Coordinates of C-alpha atoms in Angstrom, one line a residue:
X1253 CA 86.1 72.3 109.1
X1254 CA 85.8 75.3 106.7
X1255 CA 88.1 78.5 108.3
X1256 CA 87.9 82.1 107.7
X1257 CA 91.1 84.5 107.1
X1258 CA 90.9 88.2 107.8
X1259 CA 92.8 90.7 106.3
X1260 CA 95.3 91.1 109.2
X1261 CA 96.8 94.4 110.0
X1262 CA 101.0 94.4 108.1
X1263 CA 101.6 97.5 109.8
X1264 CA 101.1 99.8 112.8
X1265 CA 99.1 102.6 111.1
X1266 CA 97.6 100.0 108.3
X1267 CA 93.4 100.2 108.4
X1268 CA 93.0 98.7 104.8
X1269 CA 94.6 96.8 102.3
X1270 CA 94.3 96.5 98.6
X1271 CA 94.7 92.6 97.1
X1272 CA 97.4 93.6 94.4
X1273 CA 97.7 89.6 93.4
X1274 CA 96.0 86.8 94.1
X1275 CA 98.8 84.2 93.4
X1276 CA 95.9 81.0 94.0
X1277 CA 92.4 81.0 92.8
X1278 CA 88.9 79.4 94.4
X1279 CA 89.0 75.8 93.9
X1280 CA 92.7 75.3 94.1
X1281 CA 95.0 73.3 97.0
X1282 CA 97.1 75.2 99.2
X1283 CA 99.4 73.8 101.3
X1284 CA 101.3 75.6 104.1
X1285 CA 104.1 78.1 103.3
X1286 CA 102.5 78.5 99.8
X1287 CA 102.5 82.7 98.4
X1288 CA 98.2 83.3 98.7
X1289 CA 98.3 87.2 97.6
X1290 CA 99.9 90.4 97.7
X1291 CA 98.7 92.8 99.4
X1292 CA 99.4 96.9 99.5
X1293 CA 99.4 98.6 102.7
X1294 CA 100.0 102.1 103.5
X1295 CA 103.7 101.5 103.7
X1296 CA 104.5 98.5 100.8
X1297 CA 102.8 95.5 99.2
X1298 CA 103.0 92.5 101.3
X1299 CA 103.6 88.8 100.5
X1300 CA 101.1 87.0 102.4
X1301 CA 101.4 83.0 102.9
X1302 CA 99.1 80.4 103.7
X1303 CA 99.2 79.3 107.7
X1304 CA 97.4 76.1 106.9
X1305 CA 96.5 73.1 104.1
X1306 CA 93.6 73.5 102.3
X1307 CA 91.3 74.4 99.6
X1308 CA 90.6 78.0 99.0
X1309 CA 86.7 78.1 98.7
X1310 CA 86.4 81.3 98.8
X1311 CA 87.9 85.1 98.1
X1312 CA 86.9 88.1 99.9
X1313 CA 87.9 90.3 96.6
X1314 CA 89.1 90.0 93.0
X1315 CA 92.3 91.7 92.8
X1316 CA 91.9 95.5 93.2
X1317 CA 89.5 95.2 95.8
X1318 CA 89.8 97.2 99.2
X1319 CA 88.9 95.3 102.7
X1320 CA 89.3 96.8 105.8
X1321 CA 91.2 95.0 108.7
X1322 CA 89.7 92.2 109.9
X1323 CA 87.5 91.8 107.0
X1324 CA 87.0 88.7 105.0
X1325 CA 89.6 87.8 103.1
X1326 CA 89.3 83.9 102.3
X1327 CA 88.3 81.0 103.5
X1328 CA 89.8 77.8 103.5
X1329 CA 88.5 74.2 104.1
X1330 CA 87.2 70.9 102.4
X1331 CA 85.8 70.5 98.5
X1332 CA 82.3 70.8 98.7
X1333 CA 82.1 72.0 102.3
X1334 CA 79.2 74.1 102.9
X1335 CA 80.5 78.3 103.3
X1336 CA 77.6 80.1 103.5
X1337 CA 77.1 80.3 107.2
X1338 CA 80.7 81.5 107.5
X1339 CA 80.6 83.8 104.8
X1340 CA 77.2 85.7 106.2
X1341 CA 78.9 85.4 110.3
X1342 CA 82.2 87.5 108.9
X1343 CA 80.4 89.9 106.3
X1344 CA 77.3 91.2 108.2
X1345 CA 74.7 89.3 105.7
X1346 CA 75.6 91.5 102.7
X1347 CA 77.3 94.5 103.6
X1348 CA 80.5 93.5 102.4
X1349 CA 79.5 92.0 98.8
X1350 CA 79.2 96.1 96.9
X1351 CA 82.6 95.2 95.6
X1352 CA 81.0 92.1 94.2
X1353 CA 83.7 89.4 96.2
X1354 CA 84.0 86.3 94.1
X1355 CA 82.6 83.1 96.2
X1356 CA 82.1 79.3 94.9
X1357 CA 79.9 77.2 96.8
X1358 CA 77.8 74.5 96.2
X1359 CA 74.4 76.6 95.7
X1360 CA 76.3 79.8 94.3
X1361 CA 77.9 77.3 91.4
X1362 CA 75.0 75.8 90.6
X1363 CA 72.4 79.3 90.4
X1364 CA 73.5 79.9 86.9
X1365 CA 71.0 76.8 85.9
X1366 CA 67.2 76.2 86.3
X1367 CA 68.2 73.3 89.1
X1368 CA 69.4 76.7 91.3
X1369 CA 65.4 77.0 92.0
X1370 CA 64.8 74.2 94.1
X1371 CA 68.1 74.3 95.3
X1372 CA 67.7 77.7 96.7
X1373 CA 63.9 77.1 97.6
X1374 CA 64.8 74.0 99.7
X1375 CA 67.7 76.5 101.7
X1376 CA 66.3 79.8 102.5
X1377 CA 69.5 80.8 104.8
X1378 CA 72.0 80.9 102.3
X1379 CA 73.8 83.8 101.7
X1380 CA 72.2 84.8 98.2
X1381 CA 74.2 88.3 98.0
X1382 CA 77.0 86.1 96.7
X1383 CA 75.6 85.0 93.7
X1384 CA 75.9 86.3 90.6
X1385 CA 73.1 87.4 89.4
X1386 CA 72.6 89.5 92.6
X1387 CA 73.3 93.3 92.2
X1388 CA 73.4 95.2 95.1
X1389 CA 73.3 99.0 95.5
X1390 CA 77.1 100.2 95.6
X1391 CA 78.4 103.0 97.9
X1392 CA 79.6 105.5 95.0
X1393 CA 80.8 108.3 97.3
X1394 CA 82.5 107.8 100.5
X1395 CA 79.2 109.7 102.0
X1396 CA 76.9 108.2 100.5
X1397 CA 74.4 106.0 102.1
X1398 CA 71.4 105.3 99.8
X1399 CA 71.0 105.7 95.9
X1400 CA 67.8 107.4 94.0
X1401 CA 66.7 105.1 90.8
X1402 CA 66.7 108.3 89.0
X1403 CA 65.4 105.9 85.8
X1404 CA 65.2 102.4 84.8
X1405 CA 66.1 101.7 80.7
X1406 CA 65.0 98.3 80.7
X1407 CA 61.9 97.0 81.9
X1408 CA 61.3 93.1 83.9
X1409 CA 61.7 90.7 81.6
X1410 CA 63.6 92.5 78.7
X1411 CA 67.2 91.4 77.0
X1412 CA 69.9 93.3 78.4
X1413 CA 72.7 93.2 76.3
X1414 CA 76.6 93.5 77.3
X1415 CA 77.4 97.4 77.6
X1416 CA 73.6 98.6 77.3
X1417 CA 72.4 101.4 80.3
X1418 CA 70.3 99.3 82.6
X1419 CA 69.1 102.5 85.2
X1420 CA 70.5 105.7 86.4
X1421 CA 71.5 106.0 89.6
X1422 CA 71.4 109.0 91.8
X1423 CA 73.4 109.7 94.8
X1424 CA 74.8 112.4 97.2
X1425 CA 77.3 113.6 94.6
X1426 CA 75.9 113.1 91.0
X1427 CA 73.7 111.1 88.8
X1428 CA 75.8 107.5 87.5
X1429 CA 74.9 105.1 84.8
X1430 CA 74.7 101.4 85.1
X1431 CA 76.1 100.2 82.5
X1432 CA 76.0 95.4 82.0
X1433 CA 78.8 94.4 81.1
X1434 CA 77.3 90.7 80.2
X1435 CA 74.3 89.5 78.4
X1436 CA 71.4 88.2 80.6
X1437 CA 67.6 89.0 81.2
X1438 CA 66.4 91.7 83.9
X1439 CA 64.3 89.4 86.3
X1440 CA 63.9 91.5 89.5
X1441 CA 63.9 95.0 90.1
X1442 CA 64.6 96.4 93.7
X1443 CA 62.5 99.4 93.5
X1444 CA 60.6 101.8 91.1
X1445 CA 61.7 104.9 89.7
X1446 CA 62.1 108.2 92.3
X1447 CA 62.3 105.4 94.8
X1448 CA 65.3 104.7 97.6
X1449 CA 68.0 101.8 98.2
X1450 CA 70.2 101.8 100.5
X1451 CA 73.6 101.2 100.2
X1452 CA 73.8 97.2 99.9
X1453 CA 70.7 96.5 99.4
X1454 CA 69.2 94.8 96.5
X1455 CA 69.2 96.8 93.2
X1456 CA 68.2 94.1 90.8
X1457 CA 68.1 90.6 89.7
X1458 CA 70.0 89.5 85.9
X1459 CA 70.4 85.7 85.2
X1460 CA 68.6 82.7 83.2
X1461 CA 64.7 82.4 83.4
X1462 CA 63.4 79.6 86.2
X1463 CA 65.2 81.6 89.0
X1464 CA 63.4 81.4 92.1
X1465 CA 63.6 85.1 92.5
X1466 CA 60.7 84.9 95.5
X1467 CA 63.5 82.6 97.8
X1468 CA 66.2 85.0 97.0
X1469 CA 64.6 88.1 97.7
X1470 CA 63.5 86.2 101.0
X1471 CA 66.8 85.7 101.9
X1472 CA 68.3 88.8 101.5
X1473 CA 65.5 90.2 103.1
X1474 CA 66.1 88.3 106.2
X1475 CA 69.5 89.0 106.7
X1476 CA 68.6 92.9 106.5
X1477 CA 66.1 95.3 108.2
X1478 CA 65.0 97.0 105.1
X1479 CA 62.2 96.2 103.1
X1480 CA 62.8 94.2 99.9
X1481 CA 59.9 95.4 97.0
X1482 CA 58.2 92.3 96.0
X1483 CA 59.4 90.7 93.3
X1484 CA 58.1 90.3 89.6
X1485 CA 59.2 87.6 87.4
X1486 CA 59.9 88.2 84.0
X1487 CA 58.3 87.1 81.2
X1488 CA 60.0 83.7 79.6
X1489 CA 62.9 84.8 77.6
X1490 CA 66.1 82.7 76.1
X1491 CA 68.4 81.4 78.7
X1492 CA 71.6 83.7 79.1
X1493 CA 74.9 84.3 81.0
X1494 CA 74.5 86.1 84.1
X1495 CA 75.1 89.5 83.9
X1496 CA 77.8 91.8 86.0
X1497 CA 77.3 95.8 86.6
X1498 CA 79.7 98.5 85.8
X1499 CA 79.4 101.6 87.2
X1500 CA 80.3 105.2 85.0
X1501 CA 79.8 108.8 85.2
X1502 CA 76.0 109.4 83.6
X1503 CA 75.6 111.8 80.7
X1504 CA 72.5 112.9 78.5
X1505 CA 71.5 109.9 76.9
X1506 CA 71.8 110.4 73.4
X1507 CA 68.0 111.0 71.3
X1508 CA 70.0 109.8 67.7
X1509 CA 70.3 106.7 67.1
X1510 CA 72.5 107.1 64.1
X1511 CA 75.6 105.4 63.2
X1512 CA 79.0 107.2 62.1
X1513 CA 77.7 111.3 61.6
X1514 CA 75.3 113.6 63.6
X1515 CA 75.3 112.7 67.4
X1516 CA 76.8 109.7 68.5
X1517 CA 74.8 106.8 70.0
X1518 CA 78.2 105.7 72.6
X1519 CA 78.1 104.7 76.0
X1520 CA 80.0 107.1 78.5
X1521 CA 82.2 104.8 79.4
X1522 CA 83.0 104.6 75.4
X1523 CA 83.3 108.1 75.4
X1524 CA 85.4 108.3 78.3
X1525 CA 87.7 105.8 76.5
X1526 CA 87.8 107.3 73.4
X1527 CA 89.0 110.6 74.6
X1528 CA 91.5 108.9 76.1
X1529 CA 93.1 107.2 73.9
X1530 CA 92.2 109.7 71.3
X1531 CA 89.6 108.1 69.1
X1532 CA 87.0 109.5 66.7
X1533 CA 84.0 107.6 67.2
X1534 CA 82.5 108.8 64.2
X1535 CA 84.5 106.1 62.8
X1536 CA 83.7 103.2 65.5
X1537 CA 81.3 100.6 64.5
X1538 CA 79.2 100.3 67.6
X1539 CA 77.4 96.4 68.3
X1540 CA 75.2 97.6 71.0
X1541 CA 71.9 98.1 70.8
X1542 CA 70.8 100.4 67.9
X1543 CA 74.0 100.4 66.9
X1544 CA 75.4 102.4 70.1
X1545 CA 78.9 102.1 70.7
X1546 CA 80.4 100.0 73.9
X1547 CA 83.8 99.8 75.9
X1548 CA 84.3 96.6 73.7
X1549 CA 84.2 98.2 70.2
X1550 CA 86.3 100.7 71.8
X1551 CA 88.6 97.8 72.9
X1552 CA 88.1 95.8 69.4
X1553 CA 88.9 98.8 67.5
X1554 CA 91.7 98.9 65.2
X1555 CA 93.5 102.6 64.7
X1556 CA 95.0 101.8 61.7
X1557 CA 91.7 100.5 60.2
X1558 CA 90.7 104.1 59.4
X1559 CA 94.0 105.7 59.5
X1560 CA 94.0 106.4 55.7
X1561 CA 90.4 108.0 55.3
X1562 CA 91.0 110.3 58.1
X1563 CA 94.5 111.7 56.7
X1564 CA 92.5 112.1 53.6
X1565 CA 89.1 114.3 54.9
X1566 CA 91.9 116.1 57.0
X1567 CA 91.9 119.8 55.7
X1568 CA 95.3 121.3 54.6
X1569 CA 95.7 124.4 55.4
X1570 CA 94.4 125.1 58.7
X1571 CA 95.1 126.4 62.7
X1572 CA 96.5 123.7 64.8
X1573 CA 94.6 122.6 67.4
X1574 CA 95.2 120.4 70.2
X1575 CA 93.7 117.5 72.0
X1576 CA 93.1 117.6 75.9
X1577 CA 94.8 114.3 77.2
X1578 CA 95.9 113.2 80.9
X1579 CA 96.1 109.9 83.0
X1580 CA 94.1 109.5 86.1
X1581 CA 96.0 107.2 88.4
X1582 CA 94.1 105.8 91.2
X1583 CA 95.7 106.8 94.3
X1584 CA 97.2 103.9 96.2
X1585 CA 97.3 103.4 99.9
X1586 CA 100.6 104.3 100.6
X1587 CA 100.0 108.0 98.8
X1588 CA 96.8 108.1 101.0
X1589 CA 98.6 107.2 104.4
X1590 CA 101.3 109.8 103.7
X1591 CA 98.7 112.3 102.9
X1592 CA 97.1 111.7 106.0
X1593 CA 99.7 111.5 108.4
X1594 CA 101.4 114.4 106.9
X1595 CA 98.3 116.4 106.5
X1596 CA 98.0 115.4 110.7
X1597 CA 101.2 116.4 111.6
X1598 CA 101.4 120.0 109.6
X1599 CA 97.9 121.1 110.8
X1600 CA 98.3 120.0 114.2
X1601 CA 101.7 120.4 115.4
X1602 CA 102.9 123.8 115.5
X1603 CA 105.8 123.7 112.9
X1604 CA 108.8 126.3 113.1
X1605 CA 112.1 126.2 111.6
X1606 CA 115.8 127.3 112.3
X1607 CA 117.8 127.1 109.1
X1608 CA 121.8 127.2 109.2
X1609 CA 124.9 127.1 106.6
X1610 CA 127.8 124.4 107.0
X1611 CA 131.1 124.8 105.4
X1612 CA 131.9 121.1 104.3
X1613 CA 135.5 121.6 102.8
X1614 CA 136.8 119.9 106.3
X1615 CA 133.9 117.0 105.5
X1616 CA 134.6 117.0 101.8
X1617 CA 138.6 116.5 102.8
X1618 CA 137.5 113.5 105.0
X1619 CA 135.7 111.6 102.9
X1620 CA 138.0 111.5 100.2
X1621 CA 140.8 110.0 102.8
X1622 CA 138.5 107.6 104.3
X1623 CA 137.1 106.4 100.8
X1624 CA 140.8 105.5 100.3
X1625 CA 140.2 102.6 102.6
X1626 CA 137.2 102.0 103.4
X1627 CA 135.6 98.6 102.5
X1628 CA 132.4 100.3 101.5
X1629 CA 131.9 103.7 99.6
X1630 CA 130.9 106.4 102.1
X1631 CA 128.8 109.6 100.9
X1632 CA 128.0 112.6 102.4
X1633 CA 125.1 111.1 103.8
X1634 CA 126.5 109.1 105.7
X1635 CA 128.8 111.7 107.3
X1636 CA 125.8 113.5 108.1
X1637 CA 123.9 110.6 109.3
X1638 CA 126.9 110.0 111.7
X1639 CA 127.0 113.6 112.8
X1640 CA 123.1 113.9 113.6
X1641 CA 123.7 110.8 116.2
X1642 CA 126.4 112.2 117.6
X1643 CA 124.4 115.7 118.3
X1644 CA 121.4 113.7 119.1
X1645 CA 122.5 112.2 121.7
X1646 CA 124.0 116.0 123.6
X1647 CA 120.6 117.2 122.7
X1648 CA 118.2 114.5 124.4
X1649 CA 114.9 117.4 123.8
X1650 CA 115.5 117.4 120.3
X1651 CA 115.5 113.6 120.2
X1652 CA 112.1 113.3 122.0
X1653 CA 108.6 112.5 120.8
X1654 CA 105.2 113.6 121.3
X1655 CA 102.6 111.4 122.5
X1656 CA 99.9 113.8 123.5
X1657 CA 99.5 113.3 127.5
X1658 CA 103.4 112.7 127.4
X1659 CA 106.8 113.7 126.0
X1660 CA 108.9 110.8 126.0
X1661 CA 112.5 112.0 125.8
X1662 CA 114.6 108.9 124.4
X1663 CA 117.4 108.0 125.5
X1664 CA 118.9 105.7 122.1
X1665 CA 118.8 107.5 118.5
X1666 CA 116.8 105.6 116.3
X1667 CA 117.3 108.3 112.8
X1668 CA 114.9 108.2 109.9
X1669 CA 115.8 108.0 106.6
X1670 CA 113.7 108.8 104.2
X1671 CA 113.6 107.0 100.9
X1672 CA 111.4 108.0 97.7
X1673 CA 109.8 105.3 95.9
X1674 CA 107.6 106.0 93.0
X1675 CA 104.2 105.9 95.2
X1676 CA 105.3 108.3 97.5
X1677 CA 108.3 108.5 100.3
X1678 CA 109.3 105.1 102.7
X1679 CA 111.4 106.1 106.2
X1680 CA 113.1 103.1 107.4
X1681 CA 115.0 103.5 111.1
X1682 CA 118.4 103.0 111.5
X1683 CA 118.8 101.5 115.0
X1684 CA 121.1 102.6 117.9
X1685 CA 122.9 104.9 114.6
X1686 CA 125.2 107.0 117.4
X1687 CA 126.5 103.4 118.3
X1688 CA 127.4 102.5 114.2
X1689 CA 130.5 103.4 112.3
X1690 CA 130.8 105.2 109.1
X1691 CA 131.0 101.3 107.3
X1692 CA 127.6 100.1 108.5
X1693 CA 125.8 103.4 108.5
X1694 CA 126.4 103.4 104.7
X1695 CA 125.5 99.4 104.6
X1696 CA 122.8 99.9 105.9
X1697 CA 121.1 103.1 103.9
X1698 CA 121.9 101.0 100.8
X1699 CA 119.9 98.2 101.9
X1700 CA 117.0 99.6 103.0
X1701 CA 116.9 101.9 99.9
X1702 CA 117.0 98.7 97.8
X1703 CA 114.5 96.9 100.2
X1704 CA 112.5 100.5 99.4
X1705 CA 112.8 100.5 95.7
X1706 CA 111.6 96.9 95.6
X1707 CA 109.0 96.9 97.9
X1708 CA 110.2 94.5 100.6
X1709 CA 110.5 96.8 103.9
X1710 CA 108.7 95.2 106.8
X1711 CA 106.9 96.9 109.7
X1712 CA 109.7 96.4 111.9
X1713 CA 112.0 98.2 109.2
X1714 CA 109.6 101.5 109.6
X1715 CA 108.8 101.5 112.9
X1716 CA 110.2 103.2 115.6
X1717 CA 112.6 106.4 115.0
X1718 CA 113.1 109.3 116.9
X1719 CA 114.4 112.0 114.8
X1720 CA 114.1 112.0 110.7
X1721 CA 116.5 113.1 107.9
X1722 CA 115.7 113.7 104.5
X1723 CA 118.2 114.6 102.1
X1724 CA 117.4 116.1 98.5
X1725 CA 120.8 117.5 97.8
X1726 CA 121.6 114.6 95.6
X1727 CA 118.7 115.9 93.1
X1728 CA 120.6 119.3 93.3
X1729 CA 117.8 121.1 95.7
X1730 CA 119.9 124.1 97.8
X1731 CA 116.9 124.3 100.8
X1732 CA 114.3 123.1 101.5
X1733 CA 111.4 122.7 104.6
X1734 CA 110.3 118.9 105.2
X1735 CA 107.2 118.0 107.5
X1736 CA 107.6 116.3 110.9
X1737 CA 107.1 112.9 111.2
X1738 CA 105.1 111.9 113.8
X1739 CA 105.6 111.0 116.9
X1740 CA 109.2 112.4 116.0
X1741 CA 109.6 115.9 117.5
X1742 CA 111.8 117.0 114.9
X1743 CA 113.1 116.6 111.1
X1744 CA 116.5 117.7 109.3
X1745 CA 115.9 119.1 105.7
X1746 CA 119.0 118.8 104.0
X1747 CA 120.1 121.0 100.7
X1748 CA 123.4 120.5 97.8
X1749 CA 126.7 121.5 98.6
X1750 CA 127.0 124.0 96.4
X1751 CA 130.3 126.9 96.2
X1752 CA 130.3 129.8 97.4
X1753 CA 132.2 133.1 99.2
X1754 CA 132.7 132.5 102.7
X1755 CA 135.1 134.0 105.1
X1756 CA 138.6 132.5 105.9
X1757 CA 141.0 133.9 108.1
X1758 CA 139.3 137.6 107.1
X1759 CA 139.7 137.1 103.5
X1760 CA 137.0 136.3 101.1
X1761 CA 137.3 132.8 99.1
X1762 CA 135.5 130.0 97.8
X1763 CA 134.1 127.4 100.1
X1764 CA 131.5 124.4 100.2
X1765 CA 128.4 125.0 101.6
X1766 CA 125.6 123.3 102.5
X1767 CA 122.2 124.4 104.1
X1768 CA 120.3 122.4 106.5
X1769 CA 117.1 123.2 108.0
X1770 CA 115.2 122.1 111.2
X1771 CA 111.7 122.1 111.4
X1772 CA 110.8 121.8 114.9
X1773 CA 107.6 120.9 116.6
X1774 CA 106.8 123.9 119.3
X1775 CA 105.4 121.7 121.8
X1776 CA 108.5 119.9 122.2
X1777 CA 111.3 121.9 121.5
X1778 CA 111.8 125.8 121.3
X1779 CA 114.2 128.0 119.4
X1780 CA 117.7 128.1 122.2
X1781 CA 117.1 123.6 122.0
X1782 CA 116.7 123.8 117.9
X1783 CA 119.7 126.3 117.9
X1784 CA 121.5 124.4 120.0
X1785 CA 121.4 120.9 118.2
X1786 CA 122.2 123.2 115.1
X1787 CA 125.4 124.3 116.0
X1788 CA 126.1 121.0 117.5
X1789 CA 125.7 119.6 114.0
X1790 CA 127.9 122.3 112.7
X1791 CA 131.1 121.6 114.6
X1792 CA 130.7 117.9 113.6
X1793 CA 130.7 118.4 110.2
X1794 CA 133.2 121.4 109.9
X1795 CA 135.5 119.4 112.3
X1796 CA 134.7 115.3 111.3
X1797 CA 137.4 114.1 113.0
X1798 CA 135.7 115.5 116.1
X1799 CA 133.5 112.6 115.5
X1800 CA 135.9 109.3 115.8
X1801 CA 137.6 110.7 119.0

């Protein structure tokens, strides 16, 4: 019997997931222990691995696609076996399909031919959102609920040819283009110009002629308390493949139609390409209709095809002038965790901070005589991991968190450290760290670093600390203020060692210095607690062998 698999939850503040890989694809056998997909969290990407022995009939989304926890994320069961009812139970009929999931079943395989009519006429509960020649309104803002057919450039029954504009959409935000990015014929349209759709609703029908477009409109409309427009069939036209949408920001459409000078007949999309990677389009040969230009020519084309004739219209003696160029870079779910949880914990906890120089000669001494023997190379950090413990745990407050009706004050010191990684910043915990020595505090920051680096860090590697430190004296910051991480009460900001004048037996000379800075959350902790902890700190690290007595 056919199962469905949600997207589970890979970590305590995780609310969607991203499918970075899919590692099998619909149709193939999966046996137990086998790697199914990655998947990015707010914290890493995750190997996920098949529970069971099977074949995957179906995928919730093609890699890229977002689901939320507990949405559908495959489903496993016998060749052939019937899906549909499982797919509409876990997906609310069609409200999950805007991200256009890829599904094989026995009716969805076979609606690309003229047998899908009877097929679909004698079945009018399947789940006809997941085929493919469905298009369903898309939600193209996260406010947006229902889109505006602000124009329709094709008509029932008309070609529509692979980059061509099919309609213009209008939302809460702005006006979008629909832009095919297959061949196929415009069979059904869900509504008339000026007229509404809501968000995942029906928005047209593109496939091969002999659809029974009547069944599948009845069956979306059953699954959905909206009106479907009745349908019109489309005028016999050649058989095609089905067609997929692409959605791009709308522009003036174009009133030339001529090729190569005056205005340019290019999608925006083309545009938008173009620009990017710095193309003149007035020497792009477009293969759309009327000659416009589409994201394939833009893809076909060949740079050094016209290389030569521009160096030679090029004028010689004239003002340089620059070209506008930049990357956007989707932001991934880690980057939009940390902004959120950070964003949480500045505006809502009352942030103050006590900042205080350490002379580290003593420290700087230290380390050299224990790196003489040590099995492992210690750093700094590690000194001032060891230290933080130590004060930790003669400072209980500072070591508490906040938990809104409570303030849990902990008893073990479970430190932070926080670790960047090129989508944002990792904290792994080091356990019971007033209980480790110098040798496994150092161990252990260079494994979870790596594990950081390489995106292997489990939930049970993040969770759990009770005070934070992060260190940016390696990249030769003096000072700095870091944000709390919450439910932490507190976090250590630590600077460079850097020389200068300090005082010595009443005499000016040179000394190491380092600043640290505390930022504090008020609710917890106030200035004498902060202060205190600080000068804890100090003697520890201006007196290290304080620390192994």
């Amino acid at each position: 019997m056919a199962e469905a698999i949600l997207m589970p939850r890979l970590s305590d503040t995780m609310t969607e997931g991203v499918v970075a890989a899919w590692h099998k694809k619909v149709g193939d056998t999966v046996k137990k222990g086998d790697l199914l997909a990655e998947i990015e969290t707010d914290k890493a990407t995750m190997e996920l691995e098949s529970y069971q022995d099977g074949i995957l009939l179906h995928i919730g989304t093609p890699r890229g696609g977002k689901l939320q926890v507990n949405d559908l994320l495959a489903i496993f069961g016998k060749q052939g076996e019937d899906i549909t009812a499982l797919i509409a139970a876990n997906t609310n009929g069609a409200s999950s399909v805007a991200t256009a999931p890829t599904a094989i079943t026995a009716t969805a395989a076979a609606s690309t031919s003229s047998a899908a009519s009877s097929t679909t006429s004698a079945n009018n509960n399947i789940d006809a959102s997941t085929m493919e020649e469905v298009v369903l309104m898309p939600r193209l803002s996260d406010t947006m609920t229902e889109g505006v057919i602000a124009a329709w450039h094709k008509k029932v029954g008309d070609k529509v040819a692979k980059g061509e504009v099919l309609a213009d959409i209008e939302t809460d935000k702005a006006t979008m283009e629909l832009e095919s990015y297959k061949d196929g014929i415009l069979l059904y349209q869900g509504a008339q110009v000026g007229e509404k759709i809501v968000v995942n609703q029906l928005l047209c029908i593109i496939g091969a002629p002999g659809l029974d477009i009547d069944s599948i409109v009845k069956s979306i409309k059953a699954s959905s308390s909206t009106e479907v427009p009745k349908a019109t069939t489309a005028a016999p036209a050649p058989a095609s493949a089905p067609a997929a949408i692409a959605l791009v920001p709308a522009t003036s459409t174009p009133a030339a139609t001529v090729v190569n000078e005056g205005r340019i007949f290019a999608s925006p999309l083309a545009k938008k390409i173009a620009k990017e990677k710095g193309i003149d389009l007035k020497y792009v040969q477009g293969t759309g209709e009327h000659g416009r230009i589409t994201r394939t020519d833009l893809e076909n084309y060949k740079p050094s095809n016209i290389s030569s004739v521009a160096k030679a219209a090029a004028p010689r003696n004239t003002n340089f002038v620059g070209q506008v160029s930049f990357v956007d870079t989707p932001v991934s779910q880690m980057r939009k965790t940390i902004a959120k949880r950070l964003s949480e914990s500045l505006f809502t906890a009352p942030h103050f901070y006590l900042t205080m120089k350490i002379n580290m000669d003593a420290t700087i001494a230290a380390r050299t005589v224990v790196n003489e023997t040590a099995p492992v190379k210690i750093s700094f950090n590690d000194f001032i991991v060891k230290a933080v413990a130590l004060s930790l745990k003669q400072h209980p407050k500072v070591n508490s968190s906040w938990l809104g009706d409570v303030i849990r004050e902990n008893h073990h010191v479970n430190i932070g450290i926080a670790v960047a990684v090129d989508e944002g910043l990792l904290v792994p915990v080091l356990r019971f760290a007033d209980g480790l020595s110098l040798d496994e505090i150092s161990v252990s920051v260079k494994e979870f670093a790596k594990k950081a680096k390489d995106k292997k860090l489990q939930p049970s590697d993040w969770e759990g600390s009770t005070f934070t430190i992060s260190n940016l004296g390696m990249f030769g910051i003096d000072s700095f203020t870091a944000i709390i991480n919450p439910p932490d009460a507190c976090i250590l900001a630590v600077g460079g060692i850097a020389q200068e004048p300090v005082v010595k037996n009443g005499q000016i000379a040179p000394g190491n210095v380092m600043n640290v800075t505390l930022s504090c959350d008020h609710r917890v902790v106030d200035g004498a607690t902060g202060s205190a902890f600080l000068q804890t700190l100090k003697s520890y690290l201006e007196e290290p062998i304080r620390m192994f007595i």
